[in-house]
Amino acid sequence: HVAAPPSPQVAVAICLLRDKRILMGRRLVSIGNSKYSLPSGHLEFGENFEECAIREIKEETGLDIGKIEFLKVTNNLFMDQPKPADYVVVFVRAVLTDPTQTPLNLEPEKCDGWDWYEWDNLPQPLFGPIKKMVMDGFNPFPQ
Ligand code: 8DG
Ligand code: MG
Ligand code: MG
């Protein structure tokens, strides 16, 4: 019996925008450990991108989001990891249903905490994929 080879995985990453700021947190997991990134998670079977975004944000921050819009898809390879990974990442943007709601750190074993950052003053160091997108001129805010 031969183990099945690894497959690409699908993740949804959420640019949660509040006024001129975006929600980010410092990762505490193997890929991108200690780097700042967007809330994100794996697409579950039978779920669409919007449902995944709503669920992951709720699980990770307790926040309720709406106005979810597709932004971009990227293919991110992490081949030099101890456990290599191949992600197809769907980036969406969203806003808070209730703008007075504040983020909770509901998965403290995976994230150091959430905060709002201005796009021109993002926290450092950024997680590789989002860092590259920023350098390439990506901007999730409505123009
Ligand atoms: P789950 O068990 O809740 O479904 O997953 P998770 O624990 O929340 O997964 P995650 O690591 O937060 O996100 C899934 C993967 O998405 C992550 O391991 C790497 C990948 N990923 C990229 N680019 C980006 C990005 O720009 N931001 C974030 N947060 N994740 C990204 O390939
Ligand atoms: Mg996550
Ligand atoms: Mg998650």
Coordinates of C-alpha atoms and ligand atoms in Angstrom, one line a residue:
H1 CA 0.0 0.0 0.0
V2 CA 1.5 3.3 -1.1
A3 CA 0.6 6.6 0.6
A4 CA -1.4 9.0 -1.7
P5 CA 0.8 11.9 -2.9
P6 CA -0.1 15.3 -1.4
S7 CA -2.7 17.4 -3.3
P8 CA -3.1 21.1 -3.7
Q9 CA -5.3 22.7 -1.1
V10 CA -7.8 25.6 -1.4
A11 CA -7.7 28.4 1.1
V12 CA -9.7 31.6 1.4
A13 CA -7.9 34.7 2.7
I14 CA -10.0 37.7 3.8
C15 CA -9.1 41.3 3.5
L16 CA -11.4 42.6 6.2
L17 CA -11.6 46.4 5.7
R18 CA -12.7 48.9 8.3
D19 CA -12.4 52.5 7.1
K20 CA -8.8 52.9 6.0
R21 CA -7.5 49.9 7.8
I22 CA -7.3 46.1 7.4
L23 CA -7.3 43.3 9.9
M24 CA -4.1 41.3 10.3
G25 CA -2.5 39.0 13.0
R26 CA 0.8 37.4 13.7
R27 CA 0.8 33.7 12.8
L28 CA 1.8 31.0 15.3
V29 CA 1.7 28.1 12.9
S30 CA 4.4 26.3 10.9
I31 CA 4.0 28.0 7.6
G32 CA 4.7 31.6 8.0
N33 CA 5.3 31.3 11.8
S34 CA 5.6 34.7 13.5
K35 CA 4.7 36.6 10.3
Y36 CA 1.7 38.9 9.9
S37 CA -1.0 37.7 7.7
L38 CA -4.7 38.0 6.8
P39 CA -7.3 35.8 8.5
S40 CA -7.7 32.7 6.3
G41 CA -8.5 29.0 6.3
H42 CA -9.2 25.9 4.2
L43 CA -12.3 25.7 2.0
E44 CA -14.5 22.8 3.2
F45 CA -16.3 20.4 1.0
G46 CA -19.6 21.8 -0.3
E47 CA -18.8 25.3 0.8
N48 CA -18.5 28.4 -1.5
F49 CA -15.9 31.1 -1.1
E50 CA -18.3 33.5 0.6
E51 CA -19.4 30.9 3.1
C52 CA -15.8 29.9 3.9
A53 CA -14.9 33.6 4.4
I54 CA -17.8 34.1 6.8
R55 CA -17.1 30.9 8.7
E56 CA -13.3 31.4 9.0
I57 CA -13.6 35.0 10.2
K58 CA -16.2 33.9 12.8
E59 CA -14.0 31.0 14.0
E60 CA -10.8 33.0 14.2
T61 CA -12.1 36.5 15.4
G62 CA -15.8 36.2 16.3
L63 CA -16.6 39.0 13.8
D64 CA -19.6 39.0 11.4
I65 CA -18.8 40.1 7.9
G66 CA -20.7 41.0 4.8
K67 CA -20.3 42.6 1.3
I68 CA -17.9 39.8 0.4
E69 CA -16.2 40.4 -3.0
F70 CA -13.8 38.3 -5.0
L71 CA -10.4 40.1 -5.5
K72 CA -7.8 37.6 -6.7
V73 CA -6.5 34.1 -6.8
T74 CA -2.9 33.0 -6.4
N75 CA -1.0 29.8 -6.3
N76 CA 1.3 29.7 -3.4
L77 CA 4.0 27.0 -3.1
F78 CA 5.7 26.1 0.1
M79 CA 8.0 23.4 -1.2
D80 CA 10.9 24.0 1.2
Q81 CA 8.7 23.3 4.3
P82 CA 9.2 20.2 6.3
K83 CA 5.8 19.2 5.0
P84 CA 5.6 20.8 1.6
A85 CA 2.3 22.5 0.7
D86 CA 0.7 23.8 -2.5
Y87 CA -2.2 26.3 -1.9
V88 CA -4.6 27.8 -4.3
V89 CA -5.6 30.9 -2.3
V90 CA -8.8 32.9 -3.1
F91 CA -8.5 36.5 -1.8
V92 CA -11.8 38.3 -1.0
R93 CA -12.6 41.6 0.7
A94 CA -15.3 42.2 3.2
V95 CA -16.6 44.7 5.7
L96 CA -18.0 44.3 9.2
T97 CA -21.8 43.9 9.5
D98 CA -21.6 45.9 12.7
P99 CA -18.7 48.4 12.5
T100 CA -18.5 48.7 16.3
Q101 CA -17.6 45.0 16.7
T102 CA -14.0 44.3 17.9
P103 CA -11.9 41.2 17.0
L104 CA -11.3 38.4 19.6
N105 CA -8.4 36.1 19.4
L106 CA -10.4 32.9 19.4
E107 CA -7.5 30.6 18.2
P108 CA -4.7 31.8 20.4
E109 CA -2.6 28.7 19.5
K110 CA -2.6 29.8 15.9
C111 CA -2.5 33.6 16.1
D112 CA -0.9 36.1 18.5
G113 CA -3.9 38.5 18.2
W114 CA -5.7 40.6 15.7
D115 CA -5.5 44.3 15.0
W116 CA -6.3 46.9 12.4
Y117 CA -3.5 48.4 10.2
E118 CA -3.2 51.1 7.6
W119 CA -2.3 49.8 4.2
D120 CA 0.6 52.3 4.1
N121 CA 1.9 51.1 7.5
L122 CA 1.4 47.4 7.6
P123 CA 3.0 45.4 10.4
Q124 CA 6.4 43.7 9.8
P125 CA 7.4 41.1 9.0
L126 CA 4.6 40.2 6.6
F127 CA 3.9 36.6 5.5
G128 CA 5.6 35.8 2.2
P129 CA 2.5 35.6 -0.1
I130 CA 0.9 38.8 1.1
K131 CA 4.3 40.6 1.1
K132 CA 4.8 39.7 -2.5
M133 CA 1.3 40.9 -3.4
V134 CA 1.9 44.2 -1.7
M135 CA 5.3 44.6 -3.5
D136 CA 3.5 43.9 -6.8
G137 CA 1.0 46.7 -6.2
F138 CA -2.0 44.8 -4.9
N139 CA -4.4 47.0 -2.9
P140 CA -7.6 45.5 -1.5
F141 CA -9.3 48.9 -0.8
P142 CA -12.1 50.0 -3.2
Q143 CA -10.4 52.6 -5.6
Ligands
8DG1 P1 -8.5 25.7 9.1 O1 -8.0 24.5 9.8 O2 -9.2 26.7 10.0 O3 -9.3 25.4 7.9 O4 -7.3 26.4 8.5 P2 -6.4 27.4 9.2 O5 -5.5 26.9 10.3 O6 -7.2 28.6 9.6 O7 -5.5 27.8 7.9 P3 -4.5 29.0 7.7 O8 -3.1 28.5 8.0 O9 -4.9 30.2 8.5 O10 -4.7 29.3 6.2 C1 -4.6 28.3 5.2 C2 -3.3 28.4 4.4 O11 -3.5 29.5 3.5 C3 -2.0 28.7 5.1 O12 -1.5 27.6 5.7 C4 -1.2 29.2 4.0 C5 -2.2 29.7 2.9 N1 -2.0 31.1 2.6 C6 -1.4 31.4 1.4 N2 -1.4 32.8 1.3 C7 -1.9 33.3 2.4 C8 -2.1 34.6 2.9 O13 -1.7 35.6 2.2 N3 -2.6 34.8 4.1 C9 -3.0 33.7 4.9 N4 -3.4 33.9 6.1 N5 -2.8 32.4 4.5 C10 -2.3 32.2 3.3 O14 -1.0 30.6 0.6
MG2 MG -6.5 30.5 9.7
MG3 MG -9.2 28.7 10.5

